[in-house]
mmCIF file with all atom_site columns, C-alpha atoms in Angstrom:
data_model
loop_
_atom_site.group_PDB
_atom_site.id
_atom_site.type_symbol
_atom_site.label_atom_id
_atom_site.label_alt_id
_atom_site.label_comp_id
_atom_site.label_asym_id
_atom_site.label_entity_id
_atom_site.label_seq_id
_atom_site.pdbx_PDB_ins_code
_atom_site.Cartn_x
_atom_site.Cartn_y
_atom_site.Cartn_z
_atom_site.occupancy
_atom_site.B_iso_or_equiv
_atom_site.pdbx_formal_charge
_atom_site.auth_seq_id
_atom_site.auth_comp_id
_atom_site.auth_asym_id
_atom_site.auth_atom_id
_atom_site.pdbx_PDB_model_num
ATOM 1   C CA . UNK A 1 1   ? 126.121 161.206 126.872 1.00 0.00 ? 145 UNK A CA 1
ATOM 2   C CA . UNK A 1 2   ? 129.666 159.855 128.225 1.00 0.00 ? 146 UNK A CA 1
ATOM 3   C CA . UNK A 1 3   ? 132.196 162.756 127.322 1.00 0.00 ? 147 UNK A CA 1
ATOM 4   C CA . UNK A 1 4   ? 134.942 160.486 128.016 1.00 0.00 ? 148 UNK A CA 1
ATOM 5   C CA . UNK A 1 5   ? 133.880 157.610 125.846 1.00 0.00 ? 149 UNK A CA 1
ATOM 6   C CA . UNK A 1 6   ? 134.482 157.369 122.065 1.00 0.00 ? 150 UNK A CA 1
ATOM 7   C CA . UNK A 1 7   ? 131.815 157.554 119.871 1.00 0.00 ? 151 UNK A CA 1
ATOM 8   C CA . UNK A 1 8   ? 130.145 154.801 118.251 1.00 0.00 ? 152 UNK A CA 1
ATOM 9   C CA . UNK A 1 9   ? 127.968 155.290 115.007 1.00 0.00 ? 153 UNK A CA 1
ATOM 10  C CA . UNK A 1 10  ? 125.683 152.874 113.276 1.00 0.00 ? 154 UNK A CA 1
ATOM 11  C CA . UNK A 1 11  ? 124.993 154.069 109.751 1.00 0.00 ? 155 UNK A CA 1
ATOM 12  C CA . UNK A 1 12  ? 121.875 152.293 108.930 1.00 0.00 ? 156 UNK A CA 1
ATOM 13  C CA . UNK A 1 13  ? 122.211 152.947 105.278 1.00 0.00 ? 157 UNK A CA 1
ATOM 14  C CA . UNK A 1 14  ? 118.747 151.679 103.498 1.00 0.00 ? 158 UNK A CA 1
ATOM 15  C CA . UNK A 1 15  ? 119.431 147.871 104.378 1.00 0.00 ? 159 UNK A CA 1
ATOM 16  C CA . UNK A 1 16  ? 116.316 145.850 104.595 1.00 0.00 ? 160 UNK A CA 1
ATOM 17  C CA . UNK A 1 17  ? 117.138 145.190 107.996 1.00 0.00 ? 161 UNK A CA 1
ATOM 18  C CA . UNK A 1 18  ? 117.314 148.769 109.073 1.00 0.00 ? 162 UNK A CA 1
ATOM 19  C CA . UNK A 1 19  ? 114.283 150.636 107.332 1.00 0.00 ? 163 UNK A CA 1
ATOM 20  C CA . UNK A 1 20  ? 110.546 151.061 108.140 1.00 0.00 ? 164 UNK A CA 1
ATOM 21  C CA . UNK A 1 21  ? 109.711 149.292 111.340 1.00 0.00 ? 165 UNK A CA 1
ATOM 22  C CA . UNK A 1 22  ? 113.249 147.780 111.482 1.00 0.00 ? 166 UNK A CA 1
ATOM 23  C CA . UNK A 1 23  ? 114.615 150.985 111.712 1.00 0.00 ? 167 UNK A CA 1
ATOM 24  C CA . UNK A 1 24  ? 113.046 151.605 115.121 1.00 0.00 ? 168 UNK A CA 1
ATOM 25  C CA . UNK A 1 25  ? 113.561 147.927 116.472 1.00 0.00 ? 169 UNK A CA 1
ATOM 26  C CA . UNK A 1 26  ? 117.440 148.750 115.661 1.00 0.00 ? 170 UNK A CA 1
ATOM 27  C CA . UNK A 1 27  ? 117.399 151.629 116.925 1.00 0.00 ? 171 UNK A CA 1
ATOM 28  C CA . UNK A 1 28  ? 116.078 150.425 119.997 1.00 0.00 ? 172 UNK A CA 1
ATOM 29  C CA . UNK A 1 29  ? 118.958 147.705 120.522 1.00 0.00 ? 173 UNK A CA 1
ATOM 30  C CA . UNK A 1 30  ? 121.415 150.687 120.510 1.00 0.00 ? 174 UNK A CA 1
ATOM 31  C CA . UNK A 1 31  ? 119.466 152.713 122.827 1.00 0.00 ? 175 UNK A CA 1
ATOM 32  C CA . UNK A 1 32  ? 119.450 149.621 125.425 1.00 0.00 ? 176 UNK A CA 1
ATOM 33  C CA . UNK A 1 33  ? 123.248 148.820 124.695 1.00 0.00 ? 177 UNK A CA 1
ATOM 34  C CA . UNK A 1 34  ? 124.062 152.505 125.029 1.00 0.00 ? 178 UNK A CA 1
ATOM 35  C CA . UNK A 1 35  ? 122.168 152.524 128.422 1.00 0.00 ? 179 UNK A CA 1
ATOM 36  C CA . UNK A 1 36  ? 123.668 149.461 129.812 1.00 0.00 ? 180 UNK A CA 1
ATOM 37  C CA . UNK A 1 37  ? 127.020 150.087 128.853 1.00 0.00 ? 181 UNK A CA 1
ATOM 38  C CA . UNK A 1 38  ? 127.273 153.732 129.155 1.00 0.00 ? 182 UNK A CA 1
ATOM 39  C CA . UNK A 1 39  ? 128.946 154.338 125.779 1.00 0.00 ? 183 UNK A CA 1
ATOM 40  C CA . UNK A 1 40  ? 128.237 156.831 123.261 1.00 0.00 ? 184 UNK A CA 1
ATOM 41  C CA . UNK A 1 41  ? 126.066 155.063 120.897 1.00 0.00 ? 185 UNK A CA 1
ATOM 42  C CA . UNK A 1 42  ? 124.288 156.909 117.817 1.00 0.00 ? 186 UNK A CA 1
ATOM 43  C CA . UNK A 1 43  ? 122.178 155.953 114.623 1.00 0.00 ? 187 UNK A CA 1
ATOM 44  C CA . UNK A 1 44  ? 122.171 157.489 111.206 1.00 0.00 ? 188 UNK A CA 1
ATOM 45  C CA . UNK A 1 45  ? 118.953 156.703 109.990 1.00 0.00 ? 189 UNK A CA 1
ATOM 46  C CA . UNK A 1 46  ? 117.360 157.244 106.626 1.00 0.00 ? 190 UNK A CA 1
ATOM 47  C CA . UNK A 1 47  ? 115.289 160.521 105.795 1.00 0.00 ? 191 UNK A CA 1
ATOM 48  C CA . UNK A 1 48  ? 111.912 158.488 105.817 1.00 0.00 ? 192 UNK A CA 1
ATOM 49  C CA . UNK A 1 49  ? 112.296 156.972 108.959 1.00 0.00 ? 193 UNK A CA 1
ATOM 50  C CA . UNK A 1 50  ? 114.060 159.670 111.042 1.00 0.00 ? 194 UNK A CA 1
ATOM 51  C CA . UNK A 1 51  ? 111.459 161.062 112.970 1.00 0.00 ? 195 UNK A CA 1
ATOM 52  C CA . UNK A 1 52  ? 109.810 157.978 113.773 1.00 0.00 ? 196 UNK A CA 1
ATOM 53  C CA . UNK A 1 53  ? 113.064 156.521 115.092 1.00 0.00 ? 197 UNK A CA 1
ATOM 54  C CA . UNK A 1 54  ? 113.990 159.923 116.836 1.00 0.00 ? 198 UNK A CA 1
ATOM 55  C CA . UNK A 1 55  ? 110.639 160.119 118.691 1.00 0.00 ? 199 UNK A CA 1
ATOM 56  C CA . UNK A 1 56  ? 111.214 156.392 120.068 1.00 0.00 ? 200 UNK A CA 1
ATOM 57  C CA . UNK A 1 57  ? 114.547 156.075 121.243 1.00 0.00 ? 201 UNK A CA 1
ATOM 58  C CA . UNK A 1 58  ? 116.786 158.005 123.662 1.00 0.00 ? 202 UNK A CA 1
ATOM 59  C CA . UNK A 1 59  ? 120.036 157.720 121.769 1.00 0.00 ? 203 UNK A CA 1
ATOM 60  C CA . UNK A 1 60  ? 121.104 160.604 119.555 1.00 0.00 ? 204 UNK A CA 1
ATOM 61  C CA . UNK A 1 61  ? 120.064 160.213 115.875 1.00 0.00 ? 205 UNK A CA 1
ATOM 62  C CA . UNK A 1 62  ? 121.656 161.689 112.867 1.00 0.00 ? 206 UNK A CA 1
ATOM 63  C CA . UNK A 1 63  ? 120.546 162.383 109.204 1.00 0.00 ? 207 UNK A CA 1
ATOM 64  C CA . UNK A 1 64  ? 122.596 160.562 106.892 1.00 0.00 ? 208 UNK A CA 1
ATOM 65  C CA . UNK A 1 65  ? 122.702 163.599 104.689 1.00 0.00 ? 209 UNK A CA 1
ATOM 66  C CA . UNK A 1 66  ? 121.382 167.186 104.390 1.00 0.00 ? 210 UNK A CA 1
ATOM 67  C CA . UNK A 1 67  ? 121.673 169.841 101.636 1.00 0.00 ? 211 UNK A CA 1
ATOM 68  C CA . UNK A 1 68  ? 123.068 173.589 102.106 1.00 0.00 ? 212 UNK A CA 1
ATOM 69  C CA . UNK A 1 69  ? 119.858 175.242 101.141 1.00 0.00 ? 213 UNK A CA 1
ATOM 70  C CA . UNK A 1 70  ? 117.183 177.742 102.584 1.00 0.00 ? 214 UNK A CA 1
ATOM 71  C CA . UNK A 1 71  ? 113.254 177.494 102.054 1.00 0.00 ? 215 UNK A CA 1
ATOM 72  C CA . UNK A 1 72  ? 112.445 177.254 98.690  1.00 0.00 ? 216 UNK A CA 1
ATOM 73  C CA . UNK A 1 73  ? 112.090 175.680 95.524  1.00 0.00 ? 217 UNK A CA 1
ATOM 74  C CA . UNK A 1 74  ? 114.399 172.651 96.171  1.00 0.00 ? 218 UNK A CA 1
ATOM 75  C CA . UNK A 1 75  ? 112.594 169.783 95.188  1.00 0.00 ? 219 UNK A CA 1
ATOM 76  C CA . UNK A 1 76  ? 113.821 166.179 96.452  1.00 0.00 ? 220 UNK A CA 1
ATOM 77  C CA . UNK A 1 77  ? 116.542 168.203 98.714  1.00 0.00 ? 221 UNK A CA 1
ATOM 78  C CA . UNK A 1 78  ? 116.939 168.015 102.446 1.00 0.00 ? 222 UNK A CA 1
ATOM 79  C CA . UNK A 1 79  ? 116.493 171.008 104.325 1.00 0.00 ? 223 UNK A CA 1
ATOM 80  C CA . UNK A 1 80  ? 118.472 171.088 107.546 1.00 0.00 ? 224 UNK A CA 1
ATOM 81  C CA . UNK A 1 81  ? 115.381 172.686 109.483 1.00 0.00 ? 225 UNK A CA 1
ATOM 82  C CA . UNK A 1 82  ? 113.303 169.774 108.599 1.00 0.00 ? 226 UNK A CA 1
ATOM 83  C CA . UNK A 1 83  ? 115.989 167.318 110.036 1.00 0.00 ? 227 UNK A CA 1
ATOM 84  C CA . UNK A 1 84  ? 116.559 169.260 113.565 1.00 0.00 ? 228 UNK A CA 1
ATOM 85  C CA . UNK A 1 85  ? 112.854 169.261 113.593 1.00 0.00 ? 229 UNK A CA 1
ATOM 86  C CA . UNK A 1 86  ? 112.345 165.861 113.022 1.00 0.00 ? 230 UNK A CA 1
ATOM 87  C CA . UNK A 1 87  ? 114.762 165.279 116.308 1.00 0.00 ? 231 UNK A CA 1
ATOM 88  C CA . UNK A 1 88  ? 118.302 164.602 114.824 1.00 0.00 ? 232 UNK A CA 1
ATOM 89  C CA . UNK A 1 89  ? 121.109 166.225 116.419 1.00 0.00 ? 233 UNK A CA 1
ATOM 90  C CA . UNK A 1 90  ? 123.381 166.096 113.180 1.00 0.00 ? 234 UNK A CA 1
ATOM 91  C CA . UNK A 1 91  ? 124.063 164.592 109.926 1.00 0.00 ? 235 UNK A CA 1
ATOM 92  C CA . UNK A 1 92  ? 126.694 162.724 107.891 1.00 0.00 ? 236 UNK A CA 1
ATOM 93  C CA . UNK A 1 93  ? 127.847 164.760 105.151 1.00 0.00 ? 237 UNK A CA 1
ATOM 94  C CA . UNK A 1 94  ? 129.836 163.491 101.922 1.00 0.00 ? 238 UNK A CA 1
ATOM 95  C CA . UNK A 1 95  ? 129.432 159.854 102.457 1.00 0.00 ? 239 UNK A CA 1
ATOM 96  C CA . UNK A 1 96  ? 131.459 157.450 100.166 1.00 0.00 ? 240 UNK A CA 1
ATOM 97  C CA . UNK A 1 97  ? 127.776 156.383 98.510  1.00 0.00 ? 241 UNK A CA 1
ATOM 98  C CA . UNK A 1 98  ? 126.687 160.060 98.463  1.00 0.00 ? 242 UNK A CA 1
ATOM 99  C CA . UNK A 1 99  ? 129.776 162.395 97.911  1.00 0.00 ? 243 UNK A CA 1
ATOM 100 C CA . UNK A 1 100 ? 129.266 166.062 96.787  1.00 0.00 ? 244 UNK A CA 1
ATOM 101 C CA . UNK A 1 101 ? 131.489 169.051 95.651  1.00 0.00 ? 245 UNK A CA 1
ATOM 102 C CA . UNK A 1 102 ? 133.408 171.014 97.978  1.00 0.00 ? 246 UNK A CA 1
ATOM 103 C CA . UNK A 1 103 ? 131.223 173.831 97.388  1.00 0.00 ? 247 UNK A CA 1
ATOM 104 C CA . UNK A 1 104 ? 128.012 172.056 98.063  1.00 0.00 ? 248 UNK A CA 1
ATOM 105 C CA . UNK A 1 105 ? 129.763 170.451 101.519 1.00 0.00 ? 249 UNK A CA 1
ATOM 106 C CA . UNK A 1 106 ? 130.690 174.163 102.493 1.00 0.00 ? 250 UNK A CA 1
ATOM 107 C CA . UNK A 1 107 ? 127.105 175.212 102.073 1.00 0.00 ? 251 UNK A CA 1
ATOM 108 C CA . UNK A 1 108 ? 125.695 172.179 103.910 1.00 0.00 ? 252 UNK A CA 1
ATOM 109 C CA . UNK A 1 109 ? 127.833 172.803 107.058 1.00 0.00 ? 253 UNK A CA 1
ATOM 110 C CA . UNK A 1 110 ? 127.120 176.710 106.972 1.00 0.00 ? 254 UNK A CA 1
ATOM 111 C CA . UNK A 1 111 ? 123.532 175.511 106.754 1.00 0.00 ? 255 UNK A CA 1
ATOM 112 C CA . UNK A 1 112 ? 123.816 172.965 109.789 1.00 0.00 ? 256 UNK A CA 1
ATOM 113 C CA . UNK A 1 113 ? 125.502 175.474 111.886 1.00 0.00 ? 257 UNK A CA 1
ATOM 114 C CA . UNK A 1 114 ? 122.561 177.725 111.491 1.00 0.00 ? 258 UNK A CA 1
ATOM 115 C CA . UNK A 1 115 ? 120.105 175.179 112.628 1.00 0.00 ? 259 UNK A CA 1
ATOM 116 C CA . UNK A 1 116 ? 122.858 173.651 115.215 1.00 0.00 ? 260 UNK A CA 1
ATOM 117 C CA . UNK A 1 117 ? 123.150 170.262 113.898 1.00 0.00 ? 261 UNK A CA 1
ATOM 118 C CA . UNK A 1 118 ? 126.365 168.573 114.194 1.00 0.00 ? 262 UNK A CA 1
ATOM 119 C CA . UNK A 1 119 ? 128.367 167.605 111.061 1.00 0.00 ? 263 UNK A CA 1
ATOM 120 C CA . UNK A 1 120 ? 130.375 164.393 110.481 1.00 0.00 ? 264 UNK A CA 1
ATOM 121 C CA . UNK A 1 121 ? 132.191 164.944 107.315 1.00 0.00 ? 265 UNK A CA 1
ATOM 122 C CA . UNK A 1 122 ? 133.439 161.877 105.536 1.00 0.00 ? 266 UNK A CA 1
ATOM 123 C CA . UNK A 1 123 ? 136.927 161.737 103.609 1.00 0.00 ? 267 UNK A CA 1
ATOM 124 C CA . UNK A 1 124 ? 138.709 159.245 101.890 1.00 0.00 ? 268 UNK A CA 1
ATOM 125 C CA . UNK A 1 125 ? 142.298 160.417 102.012 1.00 0.00 ? 269 UNK A CA 1
ATOM 126 C CA . UNK A 1 126 ? 144.369 162.295 104.571 1.00 0.00 ? 270 UNK A CA 1
ATOM 127 C CA . UNK A 1 127 ? 144.690 165.226 101.832 1.00 0.00 ? 271 UNK A CA 1
ATOM 128 C CA . UNK A 1 128 ? 140.731 165.286 102.049 1.00 0.00 ? 272 UNK A CA 1
ATOM 129 C CA . UNK A 1 129 ? 140.804 165.186 105.578 1.00 0.00 ? 273 UNK A CA 1
ATOM 130 C CA . UNK A 1 130 ? 142.815 168.142 105.441 1.00 0.00 ? 274 UNK A CA 1
ATOM 131 C CA . UNK A 1 131 ? 140.790 169.933 102.886 1.00 0.00 ? 275 UNK A CA 1
ATOM 132 C CA . UNK A 1 132 ? 137.502 169.391 104.577 1.00 0.00 ? 276 UNK A CA 1
ATOM 133 C CA . UNK A 1 133 ? 138.899 170.199 108.293 1.00 0.00 ? 277 UNK A CA 1
ATOM 134 C CA . UNK A 1 134 ? 139.176 173.922 107.039 1.00 0.00 ? 278 UNK A CA 1
ATOM 135 C CA . UNK A 1 135 ? 135.410 173.953 106.730 1.00 0.00 ? 279 UNK A CA 1
ATOM 136 C CA . UNK A 1 136 ? 135.451 173.368 110.681 1.00 0.00 ? 280 UNK A CA 1
ATOM 137 C CA . UNK A 1 137 ? 132.831 170.498 110.872 1.00 0.00 ? 281 UNK A CA 1
ATOM 138 C CA . UNK A 1 138 ? 132.222 168.827 114.310 1.00 0.00 ? 282 UNK A CA 1
ATOM 139 C CA . UNK A 1 139 ? 134.041 165.266 113.191 1.00 0.00 ? 283 UNK A CA 1
ATOM 140 C CA . UNK A 1 140 ? 135.923 163.831 110.367 1.00 0.00 ? 284 UNK A CA 1
ATOM 141 C CA . UNK A 1 141 ? 135.220 160.315 109.288 1.00 0.00 ? 285 UNK A CA 1
ATOM 142 C CA . UNK A 1 142 ? 137.980 158.628 107.481 1.00 0.00 ? 286 UNK A CA 1
ATOM 143 C CA . UNK A 1 143 ? 136.850 156.149 105.022 1.00 0.00 ? 287 UNK A CA 1
ATOM 144 C CA . UNK A 1 144 ? 139.813 155.175 102.648 1.00 0.00 ? 288 UNK A CA 1
ATOM 145 C CA . UNK A 1 145 ? 138.264 153.198 99.768  1.00 0.00 ? 289 UNK A CA 1
ATOM 146 C CA . UNK A 1 146 ? 140.377 150.334 99.920  1.00 0.00 ? 290 UNK A CA 1
ATOM 147 C CA . UNK A 1 147 ? 138.971 149.420 103.238 1.00 0.00 ? 291 UNK A CA 1
ATOM 148 C CA . UNK A 1 148 ? 135.415 149.983 102.523 1.00 0.00 ? 292 UNK A CA 1
ATOM 149 C CA . UNK A 1 149 ? 133.536 146.779 102.453 1.00 0.00 ? 293 UNK A CA 1
ATOM 150 C CA . UNK A 1 150 ? 136.598 144.470 103.094 1.00 0.00 ? 294 UNK A CA 1
ATOM 151 C CA . UNK A 1 151 ? 137.136 141.620 104.987 1.00 0.00 ? 295 UNK A CA 1
ATOM 152 C CA . UNK A 1 152 ? 140.792 140.876 104.060 1.00 0.00 ? 296 UNK A CA 1
ATOM 153 C CA . UNK A 1 153 ? 142.311 144.252 105.128 1.00 0.00 ? 297 UNK A CA 1
ATOM 154 C CA . UNK A 1 154 ? 141.759 146.357 108.229 1.00 0.00 ? 298 UNK A CA 1
ATOM 155 C CA . UNK A 1 155 ? 143.272 149.353 109.822 1.00 0.00 ? 299 UNK A CA 1
ATOM 156 C CA . UNK A 1 156 ? 145.712 147.240 111.217 1.00 0.00 ? 300 UNK A CA 1
ATOM 157 C CA . UNK A 1 157 ? 147.212 146.671 107.927 1.00 0.00 ? 301 UNK A CA 1
ATOM 158 C CA . UNK A 1 158 ? 147.800 150.362 107.103 1.00 0.00 ? 302 UNK A CA 1
ATOM 159 C CA . UNK A 1 159 ? 147.757 152.374 110.603 1.00 0.00 ? 303 UNK A CA 1
ATOM 160 C CA . UNK A 1 160 ? 150.007 155.119 108.801 1.00 0.00 ? 304 UNK A CA 1
ATOM 161 C CA . UNK A 1 161 ? 146.632 156.496 107.102 1.00 0.00 ? 305 UNK A CA 1
ATOM 162 C CA . UNK A 1 162 ? 144.990 156.857 110.603 1.00 0.00 ? 306 UNK A CA 1
ATOM 163 C CA . UNK A 1 163 ? 147.973 158.595 111.929 1.00 0.00 ? 307 UNK A CA 1
ATOM 164 C CA . UNK A 1 164 ? 148.553 160.750 108.966 1.00 0.00 ? 308 UNK A CA 1
ATOM 165 C CA . UNK A 1 165 ? 144.682 161.696 109.046 1.00 0.00 ? 309 UNK A CA 1
ATOM 166 C CA . UNK A 1 166 ? 144.691 162.394 112.634 1.00 0.00 ? 310 UNK A CA 1
ATOM 167 C CA . UNK A 1 167 ? 147.588 164.875 112.155 1.00 0.00 ? 311 UNK A CA 1
ATOM 168 C CA . UNK A 1 168 ? 145.954 166.347 108.954 1.00 0.00 ? 312 UNK A CA 1
ATOM 169 C CA . UNK A 1 169 ? 142.512 166.894 110.999 1.00 0.00 ? 313 UNK A CA 1
ATOM 170 C CA . UNK A 1 170 ? 144.217 169.675 112.702 1.00 0.00 ? 314 UNK A CA 1
ATOM 171 C CA . UNK A 1 171 ? 142.495 168.713 116.105 1.00 0.00 ? 315 UNK A CA 1
ATOM 172 C CA . UNK A 1 172 ? 138.997 167.919 114.580 1.00 0.00 ? 316 UNK A CA 1
ATOM 173 C CA . UNK A 1 173 ? 137.916 164.679 116.260 1.00 0.00 ? 317 UNK A CA 1
ATOM 174 C CA . UNK A 1 174 ? 138.475 161.848 113.624 1.00 0.00 ? 318 UNK A CA 1
ATOM 175 C CA . UNK A 1 175 ? 136.129 158.696 113.437 1.00 0.00 ? 319 UNK A CA 1
ATOM 176 C CA . UNK A 1 176 ? 137.161 155.811 111.623 1.00 0.00 ? 320 UNK A CA 1
ATOM 177 C CA . UNK A 1 177 ? 134.713 154.774 108.973 1.00 0.00 ? 321 UNK A CA 1
ATOM 178 C CA . UNK A 1 178 ? 136.424 151.634 107.305 1.00 0.00 ? 322 UNK A CA 1
ATOM 179 C CA . UNK A 1 179 ? 138.350 148.836 107.986 1.00 0.00 ? 323 UNK A CA 1
ATOM 180 C CA . UNK A 1 180 ? 136.803 147.700 110.992 1.00 0.00 ? 324 UNK A CA 1
ATOM 181 C CA . UNK A 1 181 ? 136.067 144.237 110.758 1.00 0.00 ? 325 UNK A CA 1
ATOM 182 C CA . UNK A 1 182 ? 136.620 142.619 114.399 1.00 0.00 ? 326 UNK A CA 1
ATOM 183 C CA . UNK A 1 183 ? 136.944 143.941 117.758 1.00 0.00 ? 327 UNK A CA 1
ATOM 184 C CA . UNK A 1 184 ? 140.842 144.096 117.857 1.00 0.00 ? 328 UNK A CA 1
ATOM 185 C CA . UNK A 1 185 ? 140.604 146.736 115.112 1.00 0.00 ? 329 UNK A CA 1
ATOM 186 C CA . UNK A 1 186 ? 138.743 149.084 117.287 1.00 0.00 ? 330 UNK A CA 1
ATOM 187 C CA . UNK A 1 187 ? 141.758 149.139 119.788 1.00 0.00 ? 331 UNK A CA 1
ATOM 188 C CA . UNK A 1 188 ? 144.239 149.673 117.296 1.00 0.00 ? 332 UNK A CA 1
ATOM 189 C CA . UNK A 1 189 ? 142.177 152.624 115.912 1.00 0.00 ? 333 UNK A CA 1
ATOM 190 C CA . UNK A 1 190 ? 141.969 154.065 119.384 1.00 0.00 ? 334 UNK A CA 1
ATOM 191 C CA . UNK A 1 191 ? 145.672 153.396 120.151 1.00 0.00 ? 335 UNK A CA 1
ATOM 192 C CA . UNK A 1 192 ? 146.397 155.617 116.913 1.00 0.00 ? 336 UNK A CA 1
ATOM 193 C CA . UNK A 1 193 ? 144.336 158.340 118.241 1.00 0.00 ? 337 UNK A CA 1
ATOM 194 C CA . UNK A 1 194 ? 140.810 157.894 116.769 1.00 0.00 ? 338 UNK A CA 1
ATOM 195 C CA . UNK A 1 195 ? 137.986 159.196 118.670 1.00 0.00 ? 339 UNK A CA 1
ATOM 196 C CA . UNK A 1 196 ? 135.343 157.175 117.394 1.00 0.00 ? 340 UNK A CA 1
ATOM 197 C CA . UNK A 1 197 ? 133.958 154.770 114.541 1.00 0.00 ? 341 UNK A CA 1
ATOM 198 C CA . UNK A 1 198 ? 131.071 154.955 111.792 1.00 0.00 ? 342 UNK A CA 1
ATOM 199 C CA . UNK A 1 199 ? 130.267 151.415 111.159 1.00 0.00 ? 343 UNK A CA 1
ATOM 200 C CA . UNK A 1 200 ? 127.436 150.022 108.854 1.00 0.00 ? 344 UNK A CA 1
ATOM 201 C CA . UNK A 1 201 ? 127.196 146.303 107.846 1.00 0.00 ? 345 UNK A CA 1
ATOM 202 C CA . UNK A 1 202 ? 129.116 144.843 110.554 1.00 0.00 ? 346 UNK A CA 1
ATOM 203 C CA . UNK A 1 203 ? 126.208 145.688 112.756 1.00 0.00 ? 347 UNK A CA 1
ATOM 204 C CA . UNK A 1 204 ? 123.188 145.806 110.713 1.00 0.00 ? 348 UNK A CA 1
ATOM 205 C CA . UNK A 1 205 ? 123.456 142.950 108.487 1.00 0.00 ? 349 UNK A CA 1
ATOM 206 C CA . UNK A 1 206 ? 124.758 140.866 111.599 1.00 0.00 ? 350 UNK A CA 1
ATOM 207 C CA . UNK A 1 207 ? 122.378 137.774 112.677 1.00 0.00 ? 351 UNK A CA 1
ATOM 208 C CA . UNK A 1 208 ? 122.451 139.170 116.154 1.00 0.00 ? 352 UNK A CA 1
ATOM 209 C CA . UNK A 1 209 ? 123.286 142.966 116.045 1.00 0.00 ? 353 UNK A CA 1
ATOM 210 C CA . UNK A 1 210 ? 122.938 143.471 119.597 1.00 0.00 ? 354 UNK A CA 1
ATOM 211 C CA . UNK A 1 211 ? 125.555 140.787 120.441 1.00 0.00 ? 355 UNK A CA 1
ATOM 212 C CA . UNK A 1 212 ? 127.757 142.329 117.714 1.00 0.00 ? 356 UNK A CA 1
ATOM 213 C CA . UNK A 1 213 ? 127.415 145.792 118.906 1.00 0.00 ? 357 UNK A CA 1
ATOM 214 C CA . UNK A 1 214 ? 128.612 144.621 122.537 1.00 0.00 ? 358 UNK A CA 1
ATOM 215 C CA . UNK A 1 215 ? 131.458 142.684 121.452 1.00 0.00 ? 359 UNK A CA 1
ATOM 216 C CA . UNK A 1 216 ? 132.870 145.815 119.649 1.00 0.00 ? 360 UNK A CA 1
ATOM 217 C CA . UNK A 1 217 ? 132.221 148.157 122.163 1.00 0.00 ? 361 UNK A CA 1
ATOM 218 C CA . UNK A 1 218 ? 133.757 145.892 124.887 1.00 0.00 ? 362 UNK A CA 1
ATOM 219 C CA . UNK A 1 219 ? 137.234 147.593 123.252 1.00 0.00 ? 363 UNK A CA 1
ATOM 220 C CA . UNK A 1 220 ? 136.251 151.021 124.216 1.00 0.00 ? 364 UNK A CA 1
#
């Protein structure tokens, strides 16, 4: 991993293009691009495909969620130890599509620290960034709702949200998780002080994920 490069995380979600065998193939694309560019490229993979993907690709793999639980009667939950054993280096938490209570988030971060898993906590406002920063996650990902899935507006249209969130993060690295529609948005966010990106459909649903990923990474 290049310590001087921002972090790029592609969230595979559960698109048809990124589950089952497609998860592995998309992961291999990310590994290839990371190796050839020297950039930090990570993949957040669904719980079922996590181990199969981590076993094959060299790029860091994240879970999309874990629960703050100990061993026991927790049907349907995801134990952080199983995620670690599957080969993940960390997990997303509180994604906009899977938000949890503050108490559940706190428990998950505590459990992840026990198993040495990195935590990337998603927040939808500068106020949430400040609140979640108190829990000392490894990174925060800023996902303003008005920018999620929008092709009409980007971080360039609301730069003050990024600068406010970076200030509220209190030194914890801030990733931008919405409003990245074109390579120029990468440069805008980096110039504002962002230290990485959490992106999904722009890569996963692209007709050519490899070419699109390379295009975005040219701004790193």
